[in-house]
Each structure stands twice: as C-alpha cells, then as structure tokens.
Amino acid sequence: MGHAGMAAAAVRYLRSVGAPTSAGAPATATGPALDPATDRAAPAPRPALRAVREDERAPLDPAAFRDVLGHFASGVTVITAPASGTDSAPAGFACQSFASLSLDPPLVTFMVARTSTTWPRIARAGVFCVNVLGADQEGLCRAFAVSGADKFAGVSHAPAPVTGSPRLAGVPAWIDCTVRAVHTGGDHLIVVGQVTALGTAPEAAGPGPLLFHRGAFGRLASCAGLRDE
C-alpha cells in the first residue's frame, strides 16, 4: 500500500472510532464536525510553515554574525547543472559553502539560499558538478556570482562523464554528483550529493586554491599537507 492508501485507511479508521481527522474540528459520532454554514466537513486549518521558529531566532546582529563567521576561510567552487526540462541553457552559481560529507558512501554537500533563482534549475536537473576553483580563477568566480546574466558566455566547458553537468575548463578539481537529499537550514537549503565521478587536473593545481576570507579573495602563501583524521 502506498503513502496515499495508508493515509486514506488511517482517516477511515479514525472516523470509525470517532476520533478527529482535522485539527481544531472535533469529530461527531459519524465523522468530523460539519460547518453549519455549508453543512460540509469543516476544512483543516492551514499549518504555519516557516524554516525557523520564532523562539529559535537568536538575539544576534546580522552584521556581527557575518563579521565573526567571515574569519573562517573557505575554498570557492562553482556548482553547475545541465539544461533540463524547459531550461534551454545550463545553470551555475558561485558557492563557498561546500564540504565533503561522507567517504562511505561518497557524499558531498553544499548550501544555497532559499531565495536563489539558480537552485530550482539545478533541482529540476537532479544532478550537479562541483568545480573547485584555483587561485587564478577569481574572474571566473565573479562571472558566476552575478544574477540575470549569461554566466557561461565565453566560458569553456565539457560535460561531466556521468551526469553531463558542465565541467569548467582549467579547474584544479571537479566532482560529478546526483542530488541525494535536500534539507532545510534556516534561510538556506542543505543539498547532499552522491558522488558518481571525480577528477583532478594536476597542471591546474599549481597556483593552489582560490580562498575567500573576510569578504575578500586570497591565496595560500604556501601549500602544507593536511590530513583529515
């Protein structure tokens, strides 16, 4: 029995025992209460939908929050997806909120604002490619950080081997993924991707990674090896 069938069976059972089947409308002996104005079952009230409850809002100044969190340096990526459905062009946006999530199974995650106009296009495709930018690709990042422009104009790219998502030329590393799950996180969405293919371009890794720190781009003075314990 599918979800719809199980839900219908649950409603029939609740009605048979006189239990309420909608919030705020007590059941009668034969079912839910009737609206006296229409002589029909009273509709259930609309639930209040919100990403963050009012009692979860911390008394913080947003500017201070950004300033403190800005001290955490991050790498920079461009998330891309192929054209799909009614979209005639591929989609992409610059993203610094990216991280490795799991080795077994291989999962990665990125965060995107709920107000993003690019995310719905990636969601429709159901796949994406993470393009890790090098220190000399600040201009590429800025091109994908704008809204409403043709972000792929003049950008060389090839389809990633599994999903066909744009793999940008000259990036030090890329990760080809399918969307595994999407979770809400306040004013952002947390997207989990299943890694289907990945690779590096040693010739592009020489300058090191492009970094973002306290509102500005930067690069490593030297690359020291770090091991994730």
mmCIF file with all atom_site columns, C-alpha atoms in Angstrom:
data_model
loop_
_atom_site.group_PDB
_atom_site.id
_atom_site.type_symbol
_atom_site.label_atom_id
_atom_site.label_alt_id
_atom_site.label_comp_id
_atom_site.label_asym_id
_atom_site.label_entity_id
_atom_site.label_seq_id
_atom_site.pdbx_PDB_ins_code
_atom_site.Cartn_x
_atom_site.Cartn_y
_atom_site.Cartn_z
_atom_site.occupancy
_atom_site.B_iso_or_equiv
_atom_site.pdbx_formal_charge
_atom_site.auth_seq_id
_atom_site.auth_comp_id
_atom_site.auth_asym_id
_atom_site.auth_atom_id
_atom_site.pdbx_PDB_model_num
ATOM 1   C CA . MET A 1 1   ? 0.000   0.000  0.000   1.00 0.00 ? 1   MET A CA 1
ATOM 2   C CA . GLY A 1 2   ? 1.384   3.400  -0.973  1.00 0.00 ? 2   GLY A CA 1
ATOM 3   C CA . HIS A 1 3   ? 1.516   6.517  1.205   1.00 0.00 ? 3   HIS A CA 1
ATOM 4   C CA . ALA A 1 4   ? -1.813  7.795  -0.144  1.00 0.00 ? 4   ALA A CA 1
ATOM 5   C CA . GLY A 1 5   ? -3.501  4.445  0.528   1.00 0.00 ? 5   GLY A CA 1
ATOM 6   C CA . MET A 1 6   ? -2.149  4.256  4.064   1.00 0.00 ? 6   MET A CA 1
ATOM 7   C CA . ALA A 1 7   ? -3.284  7.824  4.772   1.00 0.00 ? 7   ALA A CA 1
ATOM 8   C CA . ALA A 1 8   ? -6.813  7.085  3.485   1.00 0.00 ? 8   ALA A CA 1
ATOM 9   C CA . ALA A 1 9   ? -7.001  3.921  5.604   1.00 0.00 ? 9   ALA A CA 1
ATOM 10  C CA . ALA A 1 10  ? -5.901  5.887  8.676   1.00 0.00 ? 10  ALA A CA 1
ATOM 11  C CA . VAL A 1 11  ? -8.593  8.510  8.080   1.00 0.00 ? 11  VAL A CA 1
ATOM 12  C CA . ARG A 1 12  ? -11.287 5.828  7.664   1.00 0.00 ? 12  ARG A CA 1
ATOM 13  C CA . TYR A 1 13  ? -10.221 4.186  10.920  1.00 0.00 ? 13  TYR A CA 1
ATOM 14  C CA . LEU A 1 14  ? -10.186 7.467  12.851  1.00 0.00 ? 14  LEU A CA 1
ATOM 15  C CA . ARG A 1 15  ? -13.654 8.292  11.594  1.00 0.00 ? 15  ARG A CA 1
ATOM 16  C CA . SER A 1 16  ? -14.942 4.841  12.583  1.00 0.00 ? 16  SER A CA 1
ATOM 17  C CA . VAL A 1 17  ? -13.836 5.355  16.191  1.00 0.00 ? 17  VAL A CA 1
ATOM 18  C CA . GLY A 1 18  ? -14.995 8.974  16.349  1.00 0.00 ? 18  GLY A CA 1
ATOM 19  C CA . ALA A 1 19  ? -11.509 10.472 16.521  1.00 0.00 ? 19  ALA A CA 1
ATOM 20  C CA . PRO A 1 20  ? -10.873 13.894 14.958  1.00 0.00 ? 20  PRO A CA 1
ATOM 21  C CA . THR A 1 21  ? -9.353  13.818 11.491  1.00 0.00 ? 21  THR A CA 1
ATOM 22  C CA . SER A 1 22  ? -8.611  17.531 11.228  1.00 0.00 ? 22  SER A CA 1
ATOM 23  C CA . ALA A 1 23  ? -7.032  19.916 13.713  1.00 0.00 ? 23  ALA A CA 1
ATOM 24  C CA . GLY A 1 24  ? -9.443  22.195 15.517  1.00 0.00 ? 24  GLY A CA 1
ATOM 25  C CA . ALA A 1 25  ? -12.625 20.370 14.363  1.00 0.00 ? 25  ALA A CA 1
ATOM 26  C CA . PRO A 1 26  ? -13.909 17.735 16.853  1.00 0.00 ? 26  PRO A CA 1
ATOM 27  C CA . ALA A 1 27  ? -15.445 14.635 15.347  1.00 0.00 ? 27  ALA A CA 1
ATOM 28  C CA . THR A 1 28  ? -19.077 13.672 15.578  1.00 0.00 ? 28  THR A CA 1
ATOM 29  C CA . ALA A 1 29  ? -20.260 10.120 16.077  1.00 0.00 ? 29  ALA A CA 1
ATOM 30  C CA . THR A 1 30  ? -20.114 9.566  12.333  1.00 0.00 ? 30  THR A CA 1
ATOM 31  C CA . GLY A 1 31  ? -17.114 11.671 11.350  1.00 0.00 ? 31  GLY A CA 1
ATOM 32  C CA . PRO A 1 32  ? -15.590 15.148 11.517  1.00 0.00 ? 32  PRO A CA 1
ATOM 33  C CA . ALA A 1 33  ? -17.668 18.154 12.613  1.00 0.00 ? 33  ALA A CA 1
ATOM 34  C CA . LEU A 1 34  ? -19.774 19.879 9.972   1.00 0.00 ? 34  LEU A CA 1
ATOM 35  C CA . ASP A 1 35  ? -19.546 23.551 9.098   1.00 0.00 ? 35  ASP A CA 1
ATOM 36  C CA . PRO A 1 36  ? -23.072 24.893 9.924   1.00 0.00 ? 36  PRO A CA 1
ATOM 37  C CA . ALA A 1 37  ? -22.853 27.433 7.107   1.00 0.00 ? 37  ALA A CA 1
ATOM 38  C CA . THR A 1 38  ? -22.267 24.861 4.375   1.00 0.00 ? 38  THR A CA 1
ATOM 39  C CA . ASP A 1 39  ? -23.320 21.566 6.010   1.00 0.00 ? 39  ASP A CA 1
ATOM 40  C CA . ARG A 1 40  ? -19.975 20.137 4.898   1.00 0.00 ? 40  ARG A CA 1
ATOM 41  C CA . ALA A 1 41  ? -16.934 18.903 6.752   1.00 0.00 ? 41  ALA A CA 1
ATOM 42  C CA . ALA A 1 42  ? -15.004 21.804 8.260   1.00 0.00 ? 42  ALA A CA 1
ATOM 43  C CA . PRO A 1 43  ? -11.671 22.257 6.473   1.00 0.00 ? 43  PRO A CA 1
ATOM 44  C CA . ALA A 1 44  ? -8.479  21.727 8.412   1.00 0.00 ? 44  ALA A CA 1
ATOM 45  C CA . PRO A 1 45  ? -6.623  24.952 9.256   1.00 0.00 ? 45  PRO A CA 1
ATOM 46  C CA . ARG A 1 46  ? -3.520  25.733 7.215   1.00 0.00 ? 46  ARG A CA 1
ATOM 47  C CA . PRO A 1 47  ? -0.354  24.904 9.153   1.00 0.00 ? 47  PRO A CA 1
ATOM 48  C CA . ALA A 1 48  ? 2.094   27.715 9.790   1.00 0.00 ? 48  ALA A CA 1
ATOM 49  C CA . LEU A 1 49  ? 5.070   26.972 7.545   1.00 0.00 ? 49  LEU A CA 1
ATOM 50  C CA . ARG A 1 50  ? 8.395   28.532 8.436   1.00 0.00 ? 50  ARG A CA 1
ATOM 51  C CA . ALA A 1 51  ? 12.046  27.490 8.236   1.00 0.00 ? 51  ALA A CA 1
ATOM 52  C CA . VAL A 1 52  ? 12.908  28.802 11.702  1.00 0.00 ? 52  VAL A CA 1
ATOM 53  C CA . ARG A 1 53  ? 10.559  29.095 14.673  1.00 0.00 ? 53  ARG A CA 1
ATOM 54  C CA . GLU A 1 54  ? 10.319  32.469 16.341  1.00 0.00 ? 54  GLU A CA 1
ATOM 55  C CA . ASP A 1 55  ? 11.756  31.052 19.560  1.00 0.00 ? 55  ASP A CA 1
ATOM 56  C CA . GLU A 1 56  ? 14.799  29.784 17.604  1.00 0.00 ? 56  GLU A CA 1
ATOM 57  C CA . ARG A 1 57  ? 15.850  33.239 16.443  1.00 0.00 ? 57  ARG A CA 1
ATOM 58  C CA . ALA A 1 58  ? 18.985  34.217 18.338  1.00 0.00 ? 58  ALA A CA 1
ATOM 59  C CA . PRO A 1 59  ? 19.293  37.843 19.522  1.00 0.00 ? 59  PRO A CA 1
ATOM 60  C CA . LEU A 1 60  ? 22.249  38.486 17.221  1.00 0.00 ? 60  LEU A CA 1
ATOM 61  C CA . ASP A 1 61  ? 23.119  41.404 14.998  1.00 0.00 ? 61  ASP A CA 1
ATOM 62  C CA . PRO A 1 62  ? 23.323  40.001 11.420  1.00 0.00 ? 62  PRO A CA 1
ATOM 63  C CA . ALA A 1 63  ? 26.326  42.221 10.639  1.00 0.00 ? 63  ALA A CA 1
ATOM 64  C CA . ALA A 1 64  ? 28.197  40.905 13.683  1.00 0.00 ? 64  ALA A CA 1
ATOM 65  C CA . PHE A 1 65  ? 27.285  37.335 12.747  1.00 0.00 ? 65  PHE A CA 1
ATOM 66  C CA . ARG A 1 66  ? 28.725  37.805 9.240   1.00 0.00 ? 66  ARG A CA 1
ATOM 67  C CA . ASP A 1 67  ? 31.841  39.505 10.580  1.00 0.00 ? 67  ASP A CA 1
ATOM 68  C CA . VAL A 1 68  ? 32.663  36.735 13.058  1.00 0.00 ? 68  VAL A CA 1
ATOM 69  C CA . LEU A 1 69  ? 31.922  33.880 10.663  1.00 0.00 ? 69  LEU A CA 1
ATOM 70  C CA . GLY A 1 70  ? 33.913  35.673 7.970   1.00 0.00 ? 70  GLY A CA 1
ATOM 71  C CA . HIS A 1 71  ? 37.094  34.832 9.879   1.00 0.00 ? 71  HIS A CA 1
ATOM 72  C CA . PHE A 1 72  ? 36.648  31.230 8.750   1.00 0.00 ? 72  PHE A CA 1
ATOM 73  C CA . ALA A 1 73  ? 38.451  30.956 5.406   1.00 0.00 ? 73  ALA A CA 1
ATOM 74  C CA . SER A 1 74  ? 36.873  28.733 2.785   1.00 0.00 ? 74  SER A CA 1
ATOM 75  C CA . GLY A 1 75  ? 37.570  27.492 -0.689  1.00 0.00 ? 75  GLY A CA 1
ATOM 76  C CA . VAL A 1 76  ? 35.449  28.598 -3.639  1.00 0.00 ? 76  VAL A CA 1
ATOM 77  C CA . THR A 1 77  ? 33.510  26.459 -6.092  1.00 0.00 ? 77  THR A CA 1
ATOM 78  C CA . VAL A 1 78  ? 31.119  26.847 -8.988  1.00 0.00 ? 78  VAL A CA 1
ATOM 79  C CA . ILE A 1 79  ? 28.131  24.483 -8.888  1.00 0.00 ? 79  ILE A CA 1
ATOM 80  C CA . THR A 1 80  ? 26.806  23.678 -12.374 1.00 0.00 ? 80  THR A CA 1
ATOM 81  C CA . ALA A 1 81  ? 23.951  21.635 -13.830 1.00 0.00 ? 81  ALA A CA 1
ATOM 82  C CA . PRO A 1 82  ? 22.940  20.766 -17.394 1.00 0.00 ? 82  PRO A CA 1
ATOM 83  C CA . ALA A 1 83  ? 19.932  22.208 -19.166 1.00 0.00 ? 83  ALA A CA 1
ATOM 84  C CA . SER A 1 84  ? 16.800  20.195 -18.448 1.00 0.00 ? 84  SER A CA 1
ATOM 85  C CA . GLY A 1 85  ? 13.060  20.422 -18.940 1.00 0.00 ? 85  GLY A CA 1
ATOM 86  C CA . THR A 1 86  ? 12.111  23.895 -20.103 1.00 0.00 ? 86  THR A CA 1
ATOM 87  C CA . ASP A 1 87  ? 15.610  25.269 -19.435 1.00 0.00 ? 87  ASP A CA 1
ATOM 88  C CA . SER A 1 88  ? 17.468  25.908 -22.682 1.00 0.00 ? 88  SER A CA 1
ATOM 89  C CA . ALA A 1 89  ? 20.826  26.665 -21.060 1.00 0.00 ? 89  ALA A CA 1
ATOM 90  C CA . PRO A 1 90  ? 22.902  25.138 -18.263 1.00 0.00 ? 90  PRO A CA 1
ATOM 91  C CA . ALA A 1 91  ? 22.781  26.597 -14.757 1.00 0.00 ? 91  ALA A CA 1
ATOM 92  C CA . GLY A 1 92  ? 25.522  27.569 -12.361 1.00 0.00 ? 92  GLY A CA 1
ATOM 93  C CA . PHE A 1 93  ? 26.414  29.725 -9.385  1.00 0.00 ? 93  PHE A CA 1
ATOM 94  C CA . ALA A 1 94  ? 29.470  30.547 -7.275  1.00 0.00 ? 94  ALA A CA 1
ATOM 95  C CA . CYS A 1 95  ? 29.426  28.745 -3.934  1.00 0.00 ? 95  CYS A CA 1
ATOM 96  C CA . GLN A 1 96  ? 31.784  28.857 -0.966  1.00 0.00 ? 96  GLN A CA 1
ATOM 97  C CA . SER A 1 97  ? 29.514  26.797 1.313   1.00 0.00 ? 97  SER A CA 1
ATOM 98  C CA . PHE A 1 98  ? 30.728  23.402 0.101   1.00 0.00 ? 98  PHE A CA 1
ATOM 99  C CA . ALA A 1 99  ? 32.172  20.468 2.044   1.00 0.00 ? 99  ALA A CA 1
ATOM 100 C CA . SER A 1 100 ? 32.977  16.789 1.945   1.00 0.00 ? 100 SER A CA 1
ATOM 101 C CA . LEU A 1 101 ? 30.334  14.889 3.930   1.00 0.00 ? 101 LEU A CA 1
ATOM 102 C CA . SER A 1 102 ? 30.953  11.130 3.816   1.00 0.00 ? 102 SER A CA 1
ATOM 103 C CA . LEU A 1 103 ? 33.521  8.690  2.467   1.00 0.00 ? 103 LEU A CA 1
ATOM 104 C CA . ASP A 1 104 ? 31.297  5.605  2.551   1.00 0.00 ? 104 ASP A CA 1
ATOM 105 C CA . PRO A 1 105 ? 29.056  6.240  0.733   1.00 0.00 ? 105 PRO A CA 1
ATOM 106 C CA . PRO A 1 106 ? 30.832  9.113  -1.026  1.00 0.00 ? 106 PRO A CA 1
ATOM 107 C CA . LEU A 1 107 ? 28.755  12.217 -0.311  1.00 0.00 ? 107 LEU A CA 1
ATOM 108 C CA . VAL A 1 108 ? 29.332  15.957 -0.542  1.00 0.00 ? 108 VAL A CA 1
ATOM 109 C CA . THR A 1 109 ? 27.169  18.882 0.481   1.00 0.00 ? 109 THR A CA 1
ATOM 110 C CA . PHE A 1 110 ? 26.626  22.496 -0.445  1.00 0.00 ? 110 PHE A CA 1
ATOM 111 C CA . MET A 1 111 ? 24.349  25.192 0.913   1.00 0.00 ? 111 MET A CA 1
ATOM 112 C CA . VAL A 1 112 ? 22.266  27.537 -1.221  1.00 0.00 ? 112 VAL A CA 1
ATOM 113 C CA . ALA A 1 113 ? 19.994  30.429 -0.274  1.00 0.00 ? 113 ALA A CA 1
ATOM 114 C CA . ARG A 1 114 ? 16.286  29.644 -0.363  1.00 0.00 ? 114 ARG A CA 1
ATOM 115 C CA . THR A 1 115 ? 15.858  32.777 -2.494  1.00 0.00 ? 115 THR A CA 1
ATOM 116 C CA . SER A 1 116 ? 18.268  31.545 -5.177  1.00 0.00 ? 116 SER A CA 1
ATOM 117 C CA . THR A 1 117 ? 16.889  31.646 -8.713  1.00 0.00 ? 117 THR A CA 1
ATOM 118 C CA . THR A 1 118 ? 19.512  29.150 -9.902  1.00 0.00 ? 118 THR A CA 1
ATOM 119 C CA . TRP A 1 119 ? 18.741  26.385 -7.398  1.00 0.00 ? 119 TRP A CA 1
ATOM 120 C CA . PRO A 1 120 ? 15.311  25.498 -8.891  1.00 0.00 ? 120 PRO A CA 1
ATOM 121 C CA . ARG A 1 121 ? 17.023  24.817 -12.223 1.00 0.00 ? 121 ARG A CA 1
ATOM 122 C CA . ILE A 1 122 ? 19.603  22.572 -10.558 1.00 0.00 ? 122 ILE A CA 1
ATOM 123 C CA . ALA A 1 123 ? 16.832  20.817 -8.639  1.00 0.00 ? 123 ALA A CA 1
ATOM 124 C CA . ARG A 1 124 ? 14.947  20.137 -11.893 1.00 0.00 ? 124 ARG A CA 1
ATOM 125 C CA . ALA A 1 125 ? 18.091  18.597 -13.381 1.00 0.00 ? 125 ALA A CA 1
ATOM 126 C CA . GLY A 1 126 ? 18.613  16.436 -10.274 1.00 0.00 ? 126 GLY A CA 1
ATOM 127 C CA . VAL A 1 127 ? 22.374  16.439 -10.865 1.00 0.00 ? 127 VAL A CA 1
ATOM 128 C CA . PHE A 1 128 ? 25.285  18.829 -10.496 1.00 0.00 ? 128 PHE A CA 1
ATOM 129 C CA . CYS A 1 129 ? 29.040  19.199 -10.828 1.00 0.00 ? 129 CYS A CA 1
ATOM 130 C CA . VAL A 1 130 ? 31.230  20.897 -8.233  1.00 0.00 ? 130 VAL A CA 1
ATOM 131 C CA . ASN A 1 131 ? 34.037  22.838 -9.926  1.00 0.00 ? 131 ASN A CA 1
ATOM 132 C CA . VAL A 1 132 ? 36.787  23.642 -7.417  1.00 0.00 ? 132 VAL A CA 1
ATOM 133 C CA . LEU A 1 133 ? 38.425  26.939 -8.404  1.00 0.00 ? 133 LEU A CA 1
ATOM 134 C CA . GLY A 1 134 ? 42.128  27.688 -8.429  1.00 0.00 ? 134 GLY A CA 1
ATOM 135 C CA . ALA A 1 135 ? 43.838  30.810 -7.123  1.00 0.00 ? 135 ALA A CA 1
ATOM 136 C CA . ASP A 1 136 ? 43.977  32.385 -10.590 1.00 0.00 ? 136 ASP A CA 1
ATOM 137 C CA . GLN A 1 137 ? 40.224  31.941 -11.265 1.00 0.00 ? 137 GLN A CA 1
ATOM 138 C CA . GLU A 1 138 ? 38.794  34.858 -9.298  1.00 0.00 ? 138 GLU A CA 1
ATOM 139 C CA . GLY A 1 139 ? 37.353  36.266 -12.523 1.00 0.00 ? 139 GLY A CA 1
ATOM 140 C CA . LEU A 1 140 ? 35.511  33.006 -13.193 1.00 0.00 ? 140 LEU A CA 1
ATOM 141 C CA . CYS A 1 141 ? 34.029  33.114 -9.707  1.00 0.00 ? 141 CYS A CA 1
ATOM 142 C CA . ARG A 1 142 ? 32.822  36.691 -10.190 1.00 0.00 ? 142 ARG A CA 1
ATOM 143 C CA . ALA A 1 143 ? 31.205  35.744 -13.506 1.00 0.00 ? 143 ALA A CA 1
ATOM 144 C CA . PHE A 1 144 ? 29.112  33.071 -11.773 1.00 0.00 ? 144 PHE A CA 1
ATOM 145 C CA . ALA A 1 145 ? 28.304  35.297 -8.786  1.00 0.00 ? 145 ALA A CA 1
ATOM 146 C CA . VAL A 1 146 ? 26.164  37.713 -10.833 1.00 0.00 ? 146 VAL A CA 1
ATOM 147 C CA . SER A 1 147 ? 22.425  37.316 -11.303 1.00 0.00 ? 147 SER A CA 1
ATOM 148 C CA . GLY A 1 148 ? 20.487  37.558 -14.544 1.00 0.00 ? 148 GLY A CA 1
ATOM 149 C CA . ALA A 1 149 ? 23.467  37.408 -16.899 1.00 0.00 ? 149 ALA A CA 1
ATOM 150 C CA . ASP A 1 150 ? 24.655  34.656 -19.253 1.00 0.00 ? 150 ASP A CA 1
ATOM 151 C CA . LYS A 1 151 ? 27.137  33.149 -16.844 1.00 0.00 ? 151 LYS A CA 1
ATOM 152 C CA . PHE A 1 152 ? 28.504  30.694 -19.396 1.00 0.00 ? 152 PHE A CA 1
ATOM 153 C CA . ALA A 1 153 ? 29.307  33.319 -22.037 1.00 0.00 ? 153 ALA A CA 1
ATOM 154 C CA . GLY A 1 154 ? 32.913  32.791 -23.119 1.00 0.00 ? 154 GLY A CA 1
ATOM 155 C CA . VAL A 1 155 ? 33.430  30.006 -20.563 1.00 0.00 ? 155 VAL A CA 1
ATOM 156 C CA . SER A 1 156 ? 34.863  26.802 -21.963 1.00 0.00 ? 156 SER A CA 1
ATOM 157 C CA . HIS A 1 157 ? 33.349  23.645 -20.524 1.00 0.00 ? 157 HIS A CA 1
ATOM 158 C CA . ALA A 1 158 ? 32.704  19.984 -21.298 1.00 0.00 ? 158 ALA A CA 1
ATOM 159 C CA . PRO A 1 159 ? 30.068  17.560 -19.969 1.00 0.00 ? 159 PRO A CA 1
ATOM 160 C CA . ALA A 1 160 ? 30.971  15.668 -16.817 1.00 0.00 ? 160 ALA A CA 1
ATOM 161 C CA . PRO A 1 161 ? 31.227  11.936 -17.565 1.00 0.00 ? 161 PRO A CA 1
ATOM 162 C CA . VAL A 1 162 ? 28.140  10.672 -15.699 1.00 0.00 ? 162 VAL A CA 1
ATOM 163 C CA . THR A 1 163 ? 25.615  13.491 -15.311 1.00 0.00 ? 163 THR A CA 1
ATOM 164 C CA . GLY A 1 164 ? 26.575  15.732 -18.233 1.00 0.00 ? 164 GLY A CA 1
ATOM 165 C CA . SER A 1 165 ? 26.823  18.747 -15.922 1.00 0.00 ? 165 SER A CA 1
ATOM 166 C CA . PRO A 1 166 ? 29.247  21.421 -17.180 1.00 0.00 ? 166 PRO A CA 1
ATOM 167 C CA . ARG A 1 167 ? 32.814  20.717 -16.127 1.00 0.00 ? 167 ARG A CA 1
ATOM 168 C CA . LEU A 1 168 ? 34.597  24.045 -16.416 1.00 0.00 ? 168 LEU A CA 1
ATOM 169 C CA . ALA A 1 169 ? 37.938  24.130 -18.223 1.00 0.00 ? 169 ALA A CA 1
ATOM 170 C CA . GLY A 1 170 ? 41.031  24.811 -16.170 1.00 0.00 ? 170 GLY A CA 1
ATOM 171 C CA . VAL A 1 171 ? 39.672  23.956 -12.715 1.00 0.00 ? 171 VAL A CA 1
ATOM 172 C CA . PRO A 1 172 ? 42.030  22.003 -10.424 1.00 0.00 ? 172 PRO A CA 1
ATOM 173 C CA . ALA A 1 173 ? 39.321  19.506 -9.412  1.00 0.00 ? 173 ALA A CA 1
ATOM 174 C CA . TRP A 1 174 ? 35.724  18.532 -10.175 1.00 0.00 ? 174 TRP A CA 1
ATOM 175 C CA . ILE A 1 175 ? 33.106  16.282 -8.554  1.00 0.00 ? 175 ILE A CA 1
ATOM 176 C CA . ASP A 1 176 ? 30.179  14.905 -10.569 1.00 0.00 ? 176 ASP A CA 1
ATOM 177 C CA . CYS A 1 177 ? 27.077  14.244 -8.429  1.00 0.00 ? 177 CYS A CA 1
ATOM 178 C CA . THR A 1 178 ? 23.418  13.339 -8.299  1.00 0.00 ? 178 THR A CA 1
ATOM 179 C CA . VAL A 1 179 ? 21.131  15.023 -5.769  1.00 0.00 ? 179 VAL A CA 1
ATOM 180 C CA . ARG A 1 180 ? 20.686  12.592 -2.862  1.00 0.00 ? 180 ARG A CA 1
ATOM 181 C CA . ALA A 1 181 ? 18.725  14.734 -0.377  1.00 0.00 ? 181 ALA A CA 1
ATOM 182 C CA . VAL A 1 182 ? 17.730  18.316 0.385   1.00 0.00 ? 182 VAL A CA 1
ATOM 183 C CA . HIS A 1 183 ? 17.222  19.634 3.926   1.00 0.00 ? 183 HIS A CA 1
ATOM 184 C CA . THR A 1 184 ? 16.093  22.999 5.249   1.00 0.00 ? 184 THR A CA 1
ATOM 185 C CA . GLY A 1 185 ? 18.553  25.055 7.263   1.00 0.00 ? 185 GLY A CA 1
ATOM 186 C CA . GLY A 1 186 ? 17.043  28.387 8.226   1.00 0.00 ? 186 GLY A CA 1
ATOM 187 C CA . ASP A 1 187 ? 17.238  30.726 5.242   1.00 0.00 ? 187 ASP A CA 1
ATOM 188 C CA . HIS A 1 188 ? 19.322  28.186 3.278   1.00 0.00 ? 188 HIS A CA 1
ATOM 189 C CA . LEU A 1 189 ? 18.878  24.702 1.833   1.00 0.00 ? 189 LEU A CA 1
ATOM 190 C CA . ILE A 1 190 ? 21.386  21.940 2.560   1.00 0.00 ? 190 ILE A CA 1
ATOM 191 C CA . VAL A 1 191 ? 21.907  19.853 -0.573  1.00 0.00 ? 191 VAL A CA 1
ATOM 192 C CA . VAL A 1 192 ? 23.501  16.412 -0.278  1.00 0.00 ? 192 VAL A CA 1
ATOM 193 C CA . GLY A 1 193 ? 25.048  14.921 -3.400  1.00 0.00 ? 193 GLY A CA 1
ATOM 194 C CA . GLN A 1 194 ? 26.032  11.345 -4.208  1.00 0.00 ? 194 GLN A CA 1
ATOM 195 C CA . VAL A 1 195 ? 29.408  11.376 -5.930  1.00 0.00 ? 195 VAL A CA 1
ATOM 196 C CA . THR A 1 196 ? 29.343  9.494  -9.240  1.00 0.00 ? 196 THR A CA 1
ATOM 197 C CA . ALA A 1 197 ? 32.691  10.577 -10.676 1.00 0.00 ? 197 ALA A CA 1
ATOM 198 C CA . LEU A 1 198 ? 35.520  12.947 -9.843  1.00 0.00 ? 198 LEU A CA 1
ATOM 199 C CA . GLY A 1 199 ? 38.915  14.007 -11.014 1.00 0.00 ? 199 GLY A CA 1
ATOM 200 C CA . THR A 1 200 ? 41.774  16.485 -10.854 1.00 0.00 ? 200 THR A CA 1
ATOM 201 C CA . ALA A 1 201 ? 43.920  18.432 -13.308 1.00 0.00 ? 201 ALA A CA 1
ATOM 202 C CA . PRO A 1 202 ? 47.443  18.479 -11.863 1.00 0.00 ? 202 PRO A CA 1
ATOM 203 C CA . GLU A 1 203 ? 48.543  21.117 -14.366 1.00 0.00 ? 203 GLU A CA 1
ATOM 204 C CA . ALA A 1 204 ? 45.884  23.491 -12.968 1.00 0.00 ? 204 ALA A CA 1
ATOM 205 C CA . ALA A 1 205 ? 46.655  22.846 -9.305  1.00 0.00 ? 205 ALA A CA 1
ATOM 206 C CA . GLY A 1 206 ? 49.993  24.654 -9.254  1.00 0.00 ? 206 GLY A CA 1
ATOM 207 C CA . PRO A 1 207 ? 48.784  28.074 -8.030  1.00 0.00 ? 207 PRO A CA 1
ATOM 208 C CA . GLY A 1 208 ? 46.838  26.454 -5.189  1.00 0.00 ? 208 GLY A CA 1
ATOM 209 C CA . PRO A 1 209 ? 43.183  27.032 -4.288  1.00 0.00 ? 209 PRO A CA 1
ATOM 210 C CA . LEU A 1 210 ? 41.135  30.210 -4.514  1.00 0.00 ? 210 LEU A CA 1
ATOM 211 C CA . LEU A 1 211 ? 40.215  31.275 -0.984  1.00 0.00 ? 211 LEU A CA 1
ATOM 212 C CA . PHE A 1 212 ? 37.571  33.586 0.445   1.00 0.00 ? 212 PHE A CA 1
ATOM 213 C CA . HIS A 1 213 ? 38.227  35.290 3.784   1.00 0.00 ? 213 HIS A CA 1
ATOM 214 C CA . ARG A 1 214 ? 36.534  38.283 5.425   1.00 0.00 ? 214 ARG A CA 1
ATOM 215 C CA . GLY A 1 215 ? 34.838  39.374 2.230   1.00 0.00 ? 215 GLY A CA 1
ATOM 216 C CA . ALA A 1 216 ? 37.903  39.193 0.005   1.00 0.00 ? 216 ALA A CA 1
ATOM 217 C CA . PHE A 1 217 ? 39.611  36.657 -2.249  1.00 0.00 ? 217 PHE A CA 1
ATOM 218 C CA . GLY A 1 218 ? 43.041  35.338 -1.393  1.00 0.00 ? 218 GLY A CA 1
ATOM 219 C CA . ARG A 1 219 ? 45.506  32.517 -1.924  1.00 0.00 ? 219 ARG A CA 1
ATOM 220 C CA . LEU A 1 220 ? 47.810  30.389 0.190   1.00 0.00 ? 220 LEU A CA 1
ATOM 221 C CA . ALA A 1 221 ? 51.329  31.670 0.707   1.00 0.00 ? 221 ALA A CA 1
ATOM 222 C CA . SER A 1 222 ? 52.428  28.030 0.738   1.00 0.00 ? 222 SER A CA 1
ATOM 223 C CA . CYS A 1 223 ? 50.608  24.724 0.488   1.00 0.00 ? 223 CYS A CA 1
ATOM 224 C CA . ALA A 1 224 ? 51.155  22.466 3.513   1.00 0.00 ? 224 ALA A CA 1
ATOM 225 C CA . GLY A 1 225 ? 49.728  18.946 3.564   1.00 0.00 ? 225 GLY A CA 1
ATOM 226 C CA . LEU A 1 226 ? 46.761  18.393 5.902   1.00 0.00 ? 226 LEU A CA 1
ATOM 227 C CA . ARG A 1 227 ? 45.268  15.020 6.743   1.00 0.00 ? 227 ARG A CA 1
ATOM 228 C CA . ASP A 1 228 ? 41.608  14.626 7.744   1.00 0.00 ? 228 ASP A CA 1
ATOM 229 C CA . GLU A 1 229 ? 41.589  12.441 10.825  1.00 0.00 ? 229 GLU A CA 1
#
